[in-house]
Short mmCIF file of C-alpha atoms in Angstrom, two decimals:
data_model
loop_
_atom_site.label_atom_id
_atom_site.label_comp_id
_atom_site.label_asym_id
_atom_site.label_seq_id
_atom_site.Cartn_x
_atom_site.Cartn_y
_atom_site.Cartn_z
CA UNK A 576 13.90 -25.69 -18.09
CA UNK A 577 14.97 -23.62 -20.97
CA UNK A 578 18.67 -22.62 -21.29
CA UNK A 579 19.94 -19.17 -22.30
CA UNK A 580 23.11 -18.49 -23.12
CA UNK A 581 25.21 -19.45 -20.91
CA UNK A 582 28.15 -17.49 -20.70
CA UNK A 583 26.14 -14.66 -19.62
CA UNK A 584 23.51 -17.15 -17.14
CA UNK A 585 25.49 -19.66 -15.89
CA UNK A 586 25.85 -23.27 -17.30
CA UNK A 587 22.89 -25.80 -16.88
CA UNK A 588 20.39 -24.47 -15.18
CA UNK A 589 21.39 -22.45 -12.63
CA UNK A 590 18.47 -20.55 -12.24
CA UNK A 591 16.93 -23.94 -11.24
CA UNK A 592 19.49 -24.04 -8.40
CA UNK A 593 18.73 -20.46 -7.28
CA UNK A 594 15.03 -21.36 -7.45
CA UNK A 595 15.32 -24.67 -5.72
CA UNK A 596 17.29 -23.37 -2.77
CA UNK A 597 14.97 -20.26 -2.51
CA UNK A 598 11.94 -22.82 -2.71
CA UNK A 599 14.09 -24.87 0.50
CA UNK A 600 14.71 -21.76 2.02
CA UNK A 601 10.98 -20.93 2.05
CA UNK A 602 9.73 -24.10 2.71
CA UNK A 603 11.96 -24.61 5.87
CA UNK A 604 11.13 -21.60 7.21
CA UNK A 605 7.50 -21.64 7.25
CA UNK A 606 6.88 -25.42 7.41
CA UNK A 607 6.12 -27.89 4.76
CA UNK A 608 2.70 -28.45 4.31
CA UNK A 609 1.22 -32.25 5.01
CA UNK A 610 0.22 -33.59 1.27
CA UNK A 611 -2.96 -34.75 1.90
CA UNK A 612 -4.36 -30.95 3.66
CA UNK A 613 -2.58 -29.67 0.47
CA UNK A 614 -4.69 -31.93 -2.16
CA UNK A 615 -7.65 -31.40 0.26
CA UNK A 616 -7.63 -27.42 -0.47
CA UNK A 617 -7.53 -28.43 -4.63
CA UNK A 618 -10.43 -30.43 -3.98
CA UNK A 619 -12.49 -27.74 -1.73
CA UNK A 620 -11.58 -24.81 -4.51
CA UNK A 621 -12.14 -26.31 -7.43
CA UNK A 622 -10.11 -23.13 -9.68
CA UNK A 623 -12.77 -24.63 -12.80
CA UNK A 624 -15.97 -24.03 -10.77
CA UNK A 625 -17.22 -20.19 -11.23
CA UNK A 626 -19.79 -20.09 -9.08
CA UNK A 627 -17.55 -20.88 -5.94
CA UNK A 628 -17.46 -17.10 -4.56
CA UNK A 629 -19.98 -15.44 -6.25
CA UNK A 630 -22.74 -13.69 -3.78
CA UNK A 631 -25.59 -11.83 -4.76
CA UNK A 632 -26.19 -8.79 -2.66
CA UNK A 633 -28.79 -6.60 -2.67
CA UNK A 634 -27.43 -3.62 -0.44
CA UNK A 635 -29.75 -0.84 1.14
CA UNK A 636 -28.83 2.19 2.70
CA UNK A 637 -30.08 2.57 6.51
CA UNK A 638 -31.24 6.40 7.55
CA UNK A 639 -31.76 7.33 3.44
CA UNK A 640 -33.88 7.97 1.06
CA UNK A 641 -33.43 4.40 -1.67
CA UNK A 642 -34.18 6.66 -4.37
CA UNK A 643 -32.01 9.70 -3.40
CA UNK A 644 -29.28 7.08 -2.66
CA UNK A 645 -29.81 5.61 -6.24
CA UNK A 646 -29.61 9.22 -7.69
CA UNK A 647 -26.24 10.20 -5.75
CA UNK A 648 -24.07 8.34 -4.52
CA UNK A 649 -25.16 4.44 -5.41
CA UNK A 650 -25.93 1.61 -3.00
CA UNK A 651 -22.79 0.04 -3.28
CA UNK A 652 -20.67 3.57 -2.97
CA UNK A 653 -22.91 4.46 -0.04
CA UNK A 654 -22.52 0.92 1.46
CA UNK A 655 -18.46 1.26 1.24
CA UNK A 656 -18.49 4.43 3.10
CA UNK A 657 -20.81 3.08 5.97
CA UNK A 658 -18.44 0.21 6.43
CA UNK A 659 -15.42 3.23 6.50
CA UNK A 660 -16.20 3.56 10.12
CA UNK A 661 -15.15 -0.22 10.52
CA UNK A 662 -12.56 -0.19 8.09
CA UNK A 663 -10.05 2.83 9.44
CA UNK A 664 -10.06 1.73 13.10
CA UNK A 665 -9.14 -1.75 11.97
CA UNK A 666 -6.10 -0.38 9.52
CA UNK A 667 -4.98 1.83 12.47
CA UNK A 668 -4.71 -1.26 14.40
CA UNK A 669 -2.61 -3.05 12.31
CA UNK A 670 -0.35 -0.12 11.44
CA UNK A 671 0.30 0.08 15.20
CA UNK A 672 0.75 -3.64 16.01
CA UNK A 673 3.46 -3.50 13.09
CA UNK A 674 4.80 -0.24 14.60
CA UNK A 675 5.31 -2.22 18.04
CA UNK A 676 6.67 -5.15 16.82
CA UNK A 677 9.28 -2.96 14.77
CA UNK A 678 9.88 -0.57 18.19
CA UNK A 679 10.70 -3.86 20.30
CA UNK A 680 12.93 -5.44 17.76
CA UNK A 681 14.76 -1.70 17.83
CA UNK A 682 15.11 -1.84 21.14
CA UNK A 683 16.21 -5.51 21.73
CA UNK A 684 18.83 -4.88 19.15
CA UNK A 685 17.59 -7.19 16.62
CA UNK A 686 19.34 -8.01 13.50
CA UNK A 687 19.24 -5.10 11.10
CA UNK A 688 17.40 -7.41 8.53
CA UNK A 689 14.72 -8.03 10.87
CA UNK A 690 14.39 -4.53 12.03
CA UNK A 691 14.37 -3.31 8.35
CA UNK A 692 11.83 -5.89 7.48
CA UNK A 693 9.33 -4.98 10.09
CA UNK A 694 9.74 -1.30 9.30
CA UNK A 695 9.09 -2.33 5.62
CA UNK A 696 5.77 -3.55 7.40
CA UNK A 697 4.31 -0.33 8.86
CA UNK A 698 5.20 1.16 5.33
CA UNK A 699 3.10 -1.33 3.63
CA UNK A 700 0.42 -1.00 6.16
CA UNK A 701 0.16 2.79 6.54
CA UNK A 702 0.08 2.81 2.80
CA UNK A 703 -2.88 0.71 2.93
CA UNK A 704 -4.50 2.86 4.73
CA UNK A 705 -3.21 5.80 2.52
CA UNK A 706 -4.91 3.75 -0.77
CA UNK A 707 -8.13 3.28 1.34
CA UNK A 708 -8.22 7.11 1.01
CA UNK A 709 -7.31 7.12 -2.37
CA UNK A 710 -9.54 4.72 -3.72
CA UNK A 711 -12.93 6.58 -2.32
CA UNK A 712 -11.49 10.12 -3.55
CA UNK A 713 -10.52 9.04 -7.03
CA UNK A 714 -14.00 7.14 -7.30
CA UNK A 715 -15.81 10.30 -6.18
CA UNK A 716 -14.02 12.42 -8.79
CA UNK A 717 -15.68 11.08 -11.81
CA UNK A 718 -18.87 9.66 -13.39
CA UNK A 719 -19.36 5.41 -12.40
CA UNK A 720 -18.02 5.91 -8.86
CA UNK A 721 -18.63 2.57 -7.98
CA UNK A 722 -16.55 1.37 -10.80
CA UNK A 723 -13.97 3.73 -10.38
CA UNK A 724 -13.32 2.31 -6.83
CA UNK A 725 -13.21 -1.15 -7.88
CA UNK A 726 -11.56 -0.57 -10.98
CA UNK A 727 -8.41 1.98 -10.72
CA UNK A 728 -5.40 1.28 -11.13
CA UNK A 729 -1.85 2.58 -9.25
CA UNK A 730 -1.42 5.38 -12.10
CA UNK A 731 -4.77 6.72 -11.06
CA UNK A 732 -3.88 7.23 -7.99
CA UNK A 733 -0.38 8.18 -8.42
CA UNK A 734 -2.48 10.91 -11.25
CA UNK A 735 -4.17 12.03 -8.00
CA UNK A 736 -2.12 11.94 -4.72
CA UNK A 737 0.48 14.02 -7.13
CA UNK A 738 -2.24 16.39 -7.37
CA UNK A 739 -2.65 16.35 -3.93
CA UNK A 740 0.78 17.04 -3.20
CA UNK A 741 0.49 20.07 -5.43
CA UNK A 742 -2.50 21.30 -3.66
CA UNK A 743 -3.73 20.95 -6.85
CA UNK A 744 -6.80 18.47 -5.60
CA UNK A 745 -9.69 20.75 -5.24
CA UNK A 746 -11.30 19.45 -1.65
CA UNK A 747 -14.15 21.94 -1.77
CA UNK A 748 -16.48 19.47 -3.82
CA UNK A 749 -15.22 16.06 -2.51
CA UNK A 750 -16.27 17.09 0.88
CA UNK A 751 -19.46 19.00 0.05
CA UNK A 752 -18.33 22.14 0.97
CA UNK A 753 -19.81 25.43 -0.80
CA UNK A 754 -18.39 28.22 -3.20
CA UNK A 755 -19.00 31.50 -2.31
CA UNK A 756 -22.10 31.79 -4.81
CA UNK A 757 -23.79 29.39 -2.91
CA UNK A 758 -22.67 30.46 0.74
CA UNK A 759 -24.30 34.20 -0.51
CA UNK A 760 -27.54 32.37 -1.89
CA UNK A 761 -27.91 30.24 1.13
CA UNK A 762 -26.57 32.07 4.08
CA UNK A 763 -27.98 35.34 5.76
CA UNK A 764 -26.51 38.68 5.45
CA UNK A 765 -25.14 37.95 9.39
CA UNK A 766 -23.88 34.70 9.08
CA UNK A 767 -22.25 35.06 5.68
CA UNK A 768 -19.21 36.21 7.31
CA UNK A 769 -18.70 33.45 9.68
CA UNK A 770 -20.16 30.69 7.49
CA UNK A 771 -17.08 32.13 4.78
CA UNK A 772 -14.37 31.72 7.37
CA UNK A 773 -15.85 28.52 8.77
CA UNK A 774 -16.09 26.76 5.41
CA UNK A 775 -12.38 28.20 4.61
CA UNK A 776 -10.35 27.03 7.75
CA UNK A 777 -12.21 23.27 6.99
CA UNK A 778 -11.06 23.60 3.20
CA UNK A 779 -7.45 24.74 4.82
CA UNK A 780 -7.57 21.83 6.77
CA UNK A 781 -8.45 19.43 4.41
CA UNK A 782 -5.93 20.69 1.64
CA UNK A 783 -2.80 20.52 3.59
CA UNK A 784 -3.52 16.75 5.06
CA UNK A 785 -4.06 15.98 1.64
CA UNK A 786 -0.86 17.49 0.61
CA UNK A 787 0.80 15.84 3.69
CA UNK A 788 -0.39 12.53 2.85
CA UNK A 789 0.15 12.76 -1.22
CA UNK A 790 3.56 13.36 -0.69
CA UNK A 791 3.63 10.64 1.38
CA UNK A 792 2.12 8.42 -1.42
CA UNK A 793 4.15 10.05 -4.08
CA UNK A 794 7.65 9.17 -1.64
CA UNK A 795 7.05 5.51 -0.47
CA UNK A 796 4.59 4.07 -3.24
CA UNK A 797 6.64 1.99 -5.34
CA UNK A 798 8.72 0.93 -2.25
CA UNK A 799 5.49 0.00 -0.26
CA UNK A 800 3.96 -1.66 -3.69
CA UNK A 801 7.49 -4.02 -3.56
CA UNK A 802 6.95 -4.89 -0.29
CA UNK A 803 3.44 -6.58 -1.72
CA UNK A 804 4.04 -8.20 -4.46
CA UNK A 805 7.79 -10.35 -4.72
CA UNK A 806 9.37 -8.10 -1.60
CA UNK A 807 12.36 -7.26 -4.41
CA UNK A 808 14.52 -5.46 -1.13
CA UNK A 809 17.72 -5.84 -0.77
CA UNK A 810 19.10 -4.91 3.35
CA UNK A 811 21.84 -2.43 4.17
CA UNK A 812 23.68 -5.27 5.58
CA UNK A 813 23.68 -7.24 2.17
CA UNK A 814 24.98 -4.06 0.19
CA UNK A 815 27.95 -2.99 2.76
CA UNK A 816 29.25 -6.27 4.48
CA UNK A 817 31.71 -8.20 2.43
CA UNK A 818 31.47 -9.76 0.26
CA UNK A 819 29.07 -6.90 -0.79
CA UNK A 820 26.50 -7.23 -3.80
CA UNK A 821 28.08 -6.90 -6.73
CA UNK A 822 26.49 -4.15 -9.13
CA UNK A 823 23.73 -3.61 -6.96
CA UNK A 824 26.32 -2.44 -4.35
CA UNK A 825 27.43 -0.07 -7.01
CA UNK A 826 24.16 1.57 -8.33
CA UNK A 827 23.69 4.30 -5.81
CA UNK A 828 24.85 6.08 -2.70
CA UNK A 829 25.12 3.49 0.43
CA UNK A 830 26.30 6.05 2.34
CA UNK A 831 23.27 6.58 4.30
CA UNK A 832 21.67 6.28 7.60
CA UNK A 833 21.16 3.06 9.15
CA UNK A 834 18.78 0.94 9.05
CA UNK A 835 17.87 1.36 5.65
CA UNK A 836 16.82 -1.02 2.74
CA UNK A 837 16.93 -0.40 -1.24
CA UNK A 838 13.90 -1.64 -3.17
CA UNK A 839 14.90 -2.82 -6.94
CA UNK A 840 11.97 -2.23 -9.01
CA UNK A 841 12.94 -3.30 -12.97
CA UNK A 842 10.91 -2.31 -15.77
CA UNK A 843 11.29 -3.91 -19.49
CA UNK A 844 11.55 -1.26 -22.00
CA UNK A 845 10.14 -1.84 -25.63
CA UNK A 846 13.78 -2.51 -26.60
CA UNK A 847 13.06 -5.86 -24.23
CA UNK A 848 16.15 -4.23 -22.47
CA UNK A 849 15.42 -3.89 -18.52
CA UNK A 850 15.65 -0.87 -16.34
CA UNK A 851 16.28 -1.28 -12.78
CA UNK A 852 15.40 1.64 -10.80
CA UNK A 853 17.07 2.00 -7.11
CA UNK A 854 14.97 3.00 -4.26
CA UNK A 855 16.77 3.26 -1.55
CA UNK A 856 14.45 3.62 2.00
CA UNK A 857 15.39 5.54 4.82
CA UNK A 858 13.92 2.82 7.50
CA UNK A 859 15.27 4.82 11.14
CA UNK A 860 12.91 5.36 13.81
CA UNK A 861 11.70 8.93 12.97
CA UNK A 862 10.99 7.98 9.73
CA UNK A 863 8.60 4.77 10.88
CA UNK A 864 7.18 7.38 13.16
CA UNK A 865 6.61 9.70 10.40
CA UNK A 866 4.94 6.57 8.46
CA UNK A 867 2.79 5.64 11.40
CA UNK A 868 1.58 9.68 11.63
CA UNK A 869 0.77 9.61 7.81
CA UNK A 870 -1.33 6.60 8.25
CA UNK A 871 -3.92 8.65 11.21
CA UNK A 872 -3.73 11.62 8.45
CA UNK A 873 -5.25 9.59 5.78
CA UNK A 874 -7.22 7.66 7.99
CA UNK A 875 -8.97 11.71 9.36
CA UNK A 876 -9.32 12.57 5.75
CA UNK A 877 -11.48 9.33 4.99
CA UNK A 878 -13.52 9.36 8.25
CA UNK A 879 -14.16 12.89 7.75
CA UNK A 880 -15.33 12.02 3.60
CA UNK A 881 -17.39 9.83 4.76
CA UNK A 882 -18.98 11.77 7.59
CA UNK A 883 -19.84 14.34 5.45
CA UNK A 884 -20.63 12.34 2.34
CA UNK A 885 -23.31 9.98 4.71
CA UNK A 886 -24.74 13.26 6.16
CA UNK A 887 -25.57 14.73 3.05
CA UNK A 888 -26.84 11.86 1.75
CA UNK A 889 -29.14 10.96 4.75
CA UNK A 890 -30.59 14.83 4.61
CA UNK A 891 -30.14 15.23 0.90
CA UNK A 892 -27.94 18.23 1.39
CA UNK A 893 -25.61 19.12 -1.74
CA UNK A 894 -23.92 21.55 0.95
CA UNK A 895 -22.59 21.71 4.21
CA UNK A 896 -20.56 23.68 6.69
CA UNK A 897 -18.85 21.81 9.56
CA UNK A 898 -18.75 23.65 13.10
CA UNK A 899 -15.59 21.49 13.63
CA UNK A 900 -13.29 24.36 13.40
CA UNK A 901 -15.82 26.56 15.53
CA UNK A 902 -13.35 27.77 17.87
CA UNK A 903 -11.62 29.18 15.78
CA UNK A 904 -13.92 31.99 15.02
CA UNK A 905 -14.33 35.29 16.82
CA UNK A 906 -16.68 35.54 19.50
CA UNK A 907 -19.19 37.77 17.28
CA UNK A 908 -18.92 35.07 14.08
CA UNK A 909 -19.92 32.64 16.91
CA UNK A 910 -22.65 34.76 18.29
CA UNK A 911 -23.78 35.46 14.19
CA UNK A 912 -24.34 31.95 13.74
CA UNK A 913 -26.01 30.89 17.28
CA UNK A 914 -28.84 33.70 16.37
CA UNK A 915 -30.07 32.04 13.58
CA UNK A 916 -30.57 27.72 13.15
CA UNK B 309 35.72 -7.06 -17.52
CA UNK B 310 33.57 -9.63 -16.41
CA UNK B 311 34.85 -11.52 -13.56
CA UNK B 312 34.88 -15.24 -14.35
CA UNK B 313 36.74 -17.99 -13.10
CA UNK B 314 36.35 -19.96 -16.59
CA UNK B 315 33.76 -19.66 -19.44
CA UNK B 316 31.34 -22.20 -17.67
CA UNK B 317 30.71 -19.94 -14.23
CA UNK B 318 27.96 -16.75 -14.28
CA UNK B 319 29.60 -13.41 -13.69
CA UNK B 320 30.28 -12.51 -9.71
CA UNK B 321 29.38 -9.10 -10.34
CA UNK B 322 26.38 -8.89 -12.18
CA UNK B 323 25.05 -12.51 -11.28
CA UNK B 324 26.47 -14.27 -8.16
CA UNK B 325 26.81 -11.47 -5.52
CA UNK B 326 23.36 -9.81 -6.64
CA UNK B 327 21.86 -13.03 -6.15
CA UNK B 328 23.48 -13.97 -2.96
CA UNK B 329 22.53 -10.77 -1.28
CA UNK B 330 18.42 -11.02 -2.76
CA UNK B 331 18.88 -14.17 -1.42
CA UNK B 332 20.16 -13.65 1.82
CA UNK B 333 17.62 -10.39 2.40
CA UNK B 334 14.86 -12.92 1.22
CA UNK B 335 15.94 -14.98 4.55
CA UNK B 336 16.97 -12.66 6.68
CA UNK B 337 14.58 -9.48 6.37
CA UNK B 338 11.85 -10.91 4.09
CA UNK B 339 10.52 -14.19 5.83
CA UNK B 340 10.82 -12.72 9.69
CA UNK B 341 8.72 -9.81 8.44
CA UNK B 342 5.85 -12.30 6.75
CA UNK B 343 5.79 -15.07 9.27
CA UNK B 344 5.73 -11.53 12.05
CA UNK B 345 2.56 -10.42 9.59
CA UNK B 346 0.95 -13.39 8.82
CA UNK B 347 1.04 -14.68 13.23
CA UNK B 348 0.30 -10.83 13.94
CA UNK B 349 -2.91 -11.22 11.58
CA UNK B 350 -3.86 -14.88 12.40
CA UNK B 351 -3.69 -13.78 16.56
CA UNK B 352 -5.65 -10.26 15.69
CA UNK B 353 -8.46 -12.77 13.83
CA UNK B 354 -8.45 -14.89 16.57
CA UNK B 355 -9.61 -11.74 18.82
CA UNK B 356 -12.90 -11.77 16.89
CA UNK B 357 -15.96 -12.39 17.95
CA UNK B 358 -18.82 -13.45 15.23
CA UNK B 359 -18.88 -13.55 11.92
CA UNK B 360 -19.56 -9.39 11.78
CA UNK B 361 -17.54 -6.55 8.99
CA UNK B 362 -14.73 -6.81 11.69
CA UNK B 363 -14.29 -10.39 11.32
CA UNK B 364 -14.57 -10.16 7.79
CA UNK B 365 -12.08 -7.63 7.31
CA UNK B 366 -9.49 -9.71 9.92
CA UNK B 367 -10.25 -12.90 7.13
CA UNK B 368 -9.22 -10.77 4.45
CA UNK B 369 -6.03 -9.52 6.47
CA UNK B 370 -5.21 -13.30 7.32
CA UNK B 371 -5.60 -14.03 3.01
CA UNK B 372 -3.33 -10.70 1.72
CA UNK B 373 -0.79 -11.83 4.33
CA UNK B 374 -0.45 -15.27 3.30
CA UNK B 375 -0.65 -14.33 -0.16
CA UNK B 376 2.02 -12.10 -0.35
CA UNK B 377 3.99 -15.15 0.45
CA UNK B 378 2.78 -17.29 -2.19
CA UNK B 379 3.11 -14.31 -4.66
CA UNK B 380 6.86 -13.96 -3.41
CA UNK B 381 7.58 -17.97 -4.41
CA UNK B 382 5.88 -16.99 -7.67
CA UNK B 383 7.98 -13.82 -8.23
CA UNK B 384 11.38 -15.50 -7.82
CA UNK B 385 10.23 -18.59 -9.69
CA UNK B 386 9.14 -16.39 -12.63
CA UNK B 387 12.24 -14.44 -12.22
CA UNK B 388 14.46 -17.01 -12.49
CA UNK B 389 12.63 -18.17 -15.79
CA UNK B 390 13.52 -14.92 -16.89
CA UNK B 391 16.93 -15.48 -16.70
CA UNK B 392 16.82 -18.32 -18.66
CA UNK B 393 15.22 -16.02 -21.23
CA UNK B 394 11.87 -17.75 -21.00
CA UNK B 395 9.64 -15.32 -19.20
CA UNK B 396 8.99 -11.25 -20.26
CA UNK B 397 7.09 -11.17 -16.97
CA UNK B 398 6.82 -8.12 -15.48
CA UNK B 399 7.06 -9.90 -12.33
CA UNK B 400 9.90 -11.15 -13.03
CA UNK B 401 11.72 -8.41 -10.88
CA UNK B 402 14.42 -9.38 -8.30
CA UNK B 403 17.12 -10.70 -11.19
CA UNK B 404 16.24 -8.10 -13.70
CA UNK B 405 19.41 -6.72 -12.98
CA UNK B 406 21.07 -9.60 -14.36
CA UNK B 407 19.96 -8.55 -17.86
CA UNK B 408 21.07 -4.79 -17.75
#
């Protein structure tokens, strides 16, 4: 290994030592793997061989017309969104078995670490569900959709939850819903009125979950995006108890609510110098519970996109009103609209 | 002024203490909340019946979660490269601090 300079790193290595004990910690705690199962796997996934994992599919969308599909949304697009009715239940479910887990170790009076690393868990796994949203509504505001969803990146989305947030995401066309030049060419005189308020209260809806849950996104992002990839979060108890942390004791306010965690996301700058931003997460029960509600948000906004996406694509509709905010009308907007089909 | 006992030992504030307390949230708050994941994930696969979207999605939830442990190894491996000056890795996150 390399040696920098070592009055600033430490003489001989001693990154190697910090590895090596990391790499004992790790491998102690989740079990050393037999050698042979671990040359078996290099044998069975040859990483030379391209063809291991590549499936043709030809995909075909039940109830619609292959040419309308084709014209619209895309196979693969229209595909994604059918399997949205297996996906969200399935992300719910996981956000609430992490939710329980971190509820029992609350109330068993785990270990702050362990408490704060389970409620790191429902973050990561409500914002899942959060980028499952994202993913179909940045793909559906542009040209290439299918390419878009497969292809963006976290500044895309971070471009478009921010708009969210702002209520500056325009909902009307991502869900299909009409302006008011084509409610007056397509509605009746009678219904106009009701079909106006009706289409309104479902764009009302739809704009403030989507502000709800881009503020959400725009809050825990980078922490939940730590939590994936190196888990760079330091615990309360770290910070406070003595000995303390050194400079990452000192780099913000620790005098905060507990349990909480701070996330230590560096960036190198073109100078090669590195920028460590603090995050500091707020990881208390009403926060986890505010995590948890975020996560059945997104996961209504994306049921709901693909609801009315599907429909319009099985019926070849460019428009549609949903009755699901009915009730809310007066009784003669409801009577308007039963008079006609 | 930099805390050293003599020229040869790394700085307790900005090396020793940062380390020890990434390294004691790695064991103490990181690995219960994988090993929780990756059993919670391996038991909710295990609920599956067929090879159907929902067991495909439970496989993929079973391969992120044991992943994200691999990628953690790599991210403190490539980080502690970096403080030996041989890595610009953006990966290369939970020392950074060592360099500010």
């Amino acid at each position: 290994m390399e040696v920098g300079d070592q009055a600033t790193h430490g003489p001989f290595g001693l990154a190697s030592v910090v590895l090596g004990l990391a790499l004992l910690i790790a491998g102690e705690s989740l079990g050393w793997p037999a050698r042979d199962d671990v040359l078996e796997v290099f044998e069975r996934h040859d990483a030379e061989d391209e063809s291991i994992g590549v499936v043709e599919l030809r995909l075909r969308v039940t109830g619609a017309d292959p040419a309308h599909v084709d014209a619209t949304l895309g196979a693969p697009l229209s595909s994604h969104l059918e399997s949205v009715y297996q996906l969200v239940p399935w992300r719910l479910a996981a956000v609430d078995r992490a939710h329980q887990m971190y509820t029992r170790a609350v109330a068993d009076r785990e270990e702050e670490p362990r408490v704060t690393g389970l409620g790191l868990l429902v973050l990561q796994r409500a914002a899942l569900a959060v980028e499952d949203l994202g993913g179909v509504l940045y793909a559906l505001t542009g040209p290439n959709m299918w390419e878009r969803l497969v292809s963006y990146r976290v500044p895309d989305l971070d471009h478009l939850f921010r708009a969210a947030a702002q209520r500056e995401l325009d909902a009307r066309p991502l869900y299909c819903l009409p302006d008011d030049r084509e409610l007056a060419e397509h509605a009746s005189s009678a219904r106009l009125t009701a079909l106006t308020r009706l289409r309104d209260l479902t764009l009302e809806d739809l704009q403030t979950k989507l502000q709800y849950v881009g503020a959400y996104w725009m809050a825990f992002r980078p922490v939940a995006k730590a939590t994936m990839h190196g888990f760079a979060l330091v615990a309360a108890q770290h910070l406070l108890e003595p000995p303390g942390a050194g400079e990452l004791s000192e780099l913000g306010n620790l005098d905060r609510t507990r349990p909480f965690a701070v996330a230590l996301i560096s960036e190198e700058q073109r100078d090669n110098r590195i920028h460590t931003v603090w995050h500091p997460i707020d990881l208390t029960p009403p926060t986890i519970d505010e995590m948890v509600r975020t996560s059945k948000v997104a996961a209504d906004l994306l049921l709901t996109l693909a609801s009315f996406r599907l429909k319009a694509l099985r019926e070849k509709l460019t428009i549609l009103v949903p009755m699901t905010h009915a009730h809310h009308l007066t009784q003669e907007e409801r009577d308007a609209l039963a008079t006609e089909t | 002024m930099p805390d050293r006992l003599n020229d040869g030992m790394p700085d307790l504030r900005t090396f020793v203490l940062p380390a020890r307390a990434y390294m004691l949230g790695f064991r103490d708050q990181t690995l219960p909340a994988r090993r929780c994941a990756l059993a919670d994930s391996g038991e909710a696969f295990a609920t599956i019946d067929g090879e159907g979207h929902d067991a495909q999605l439970a496989v993929l939830e079973v391969i992120g979660d044991s992943l994200q442990i691999v990628e953690d190894v790599g991210v403190m491996a490539d980080a502690s490269s970096m403080v030996t000056g041989r890595s610009r890795s953006t990966y290369a996150r939970p020392f950074m601090t060592l360099r500010t």
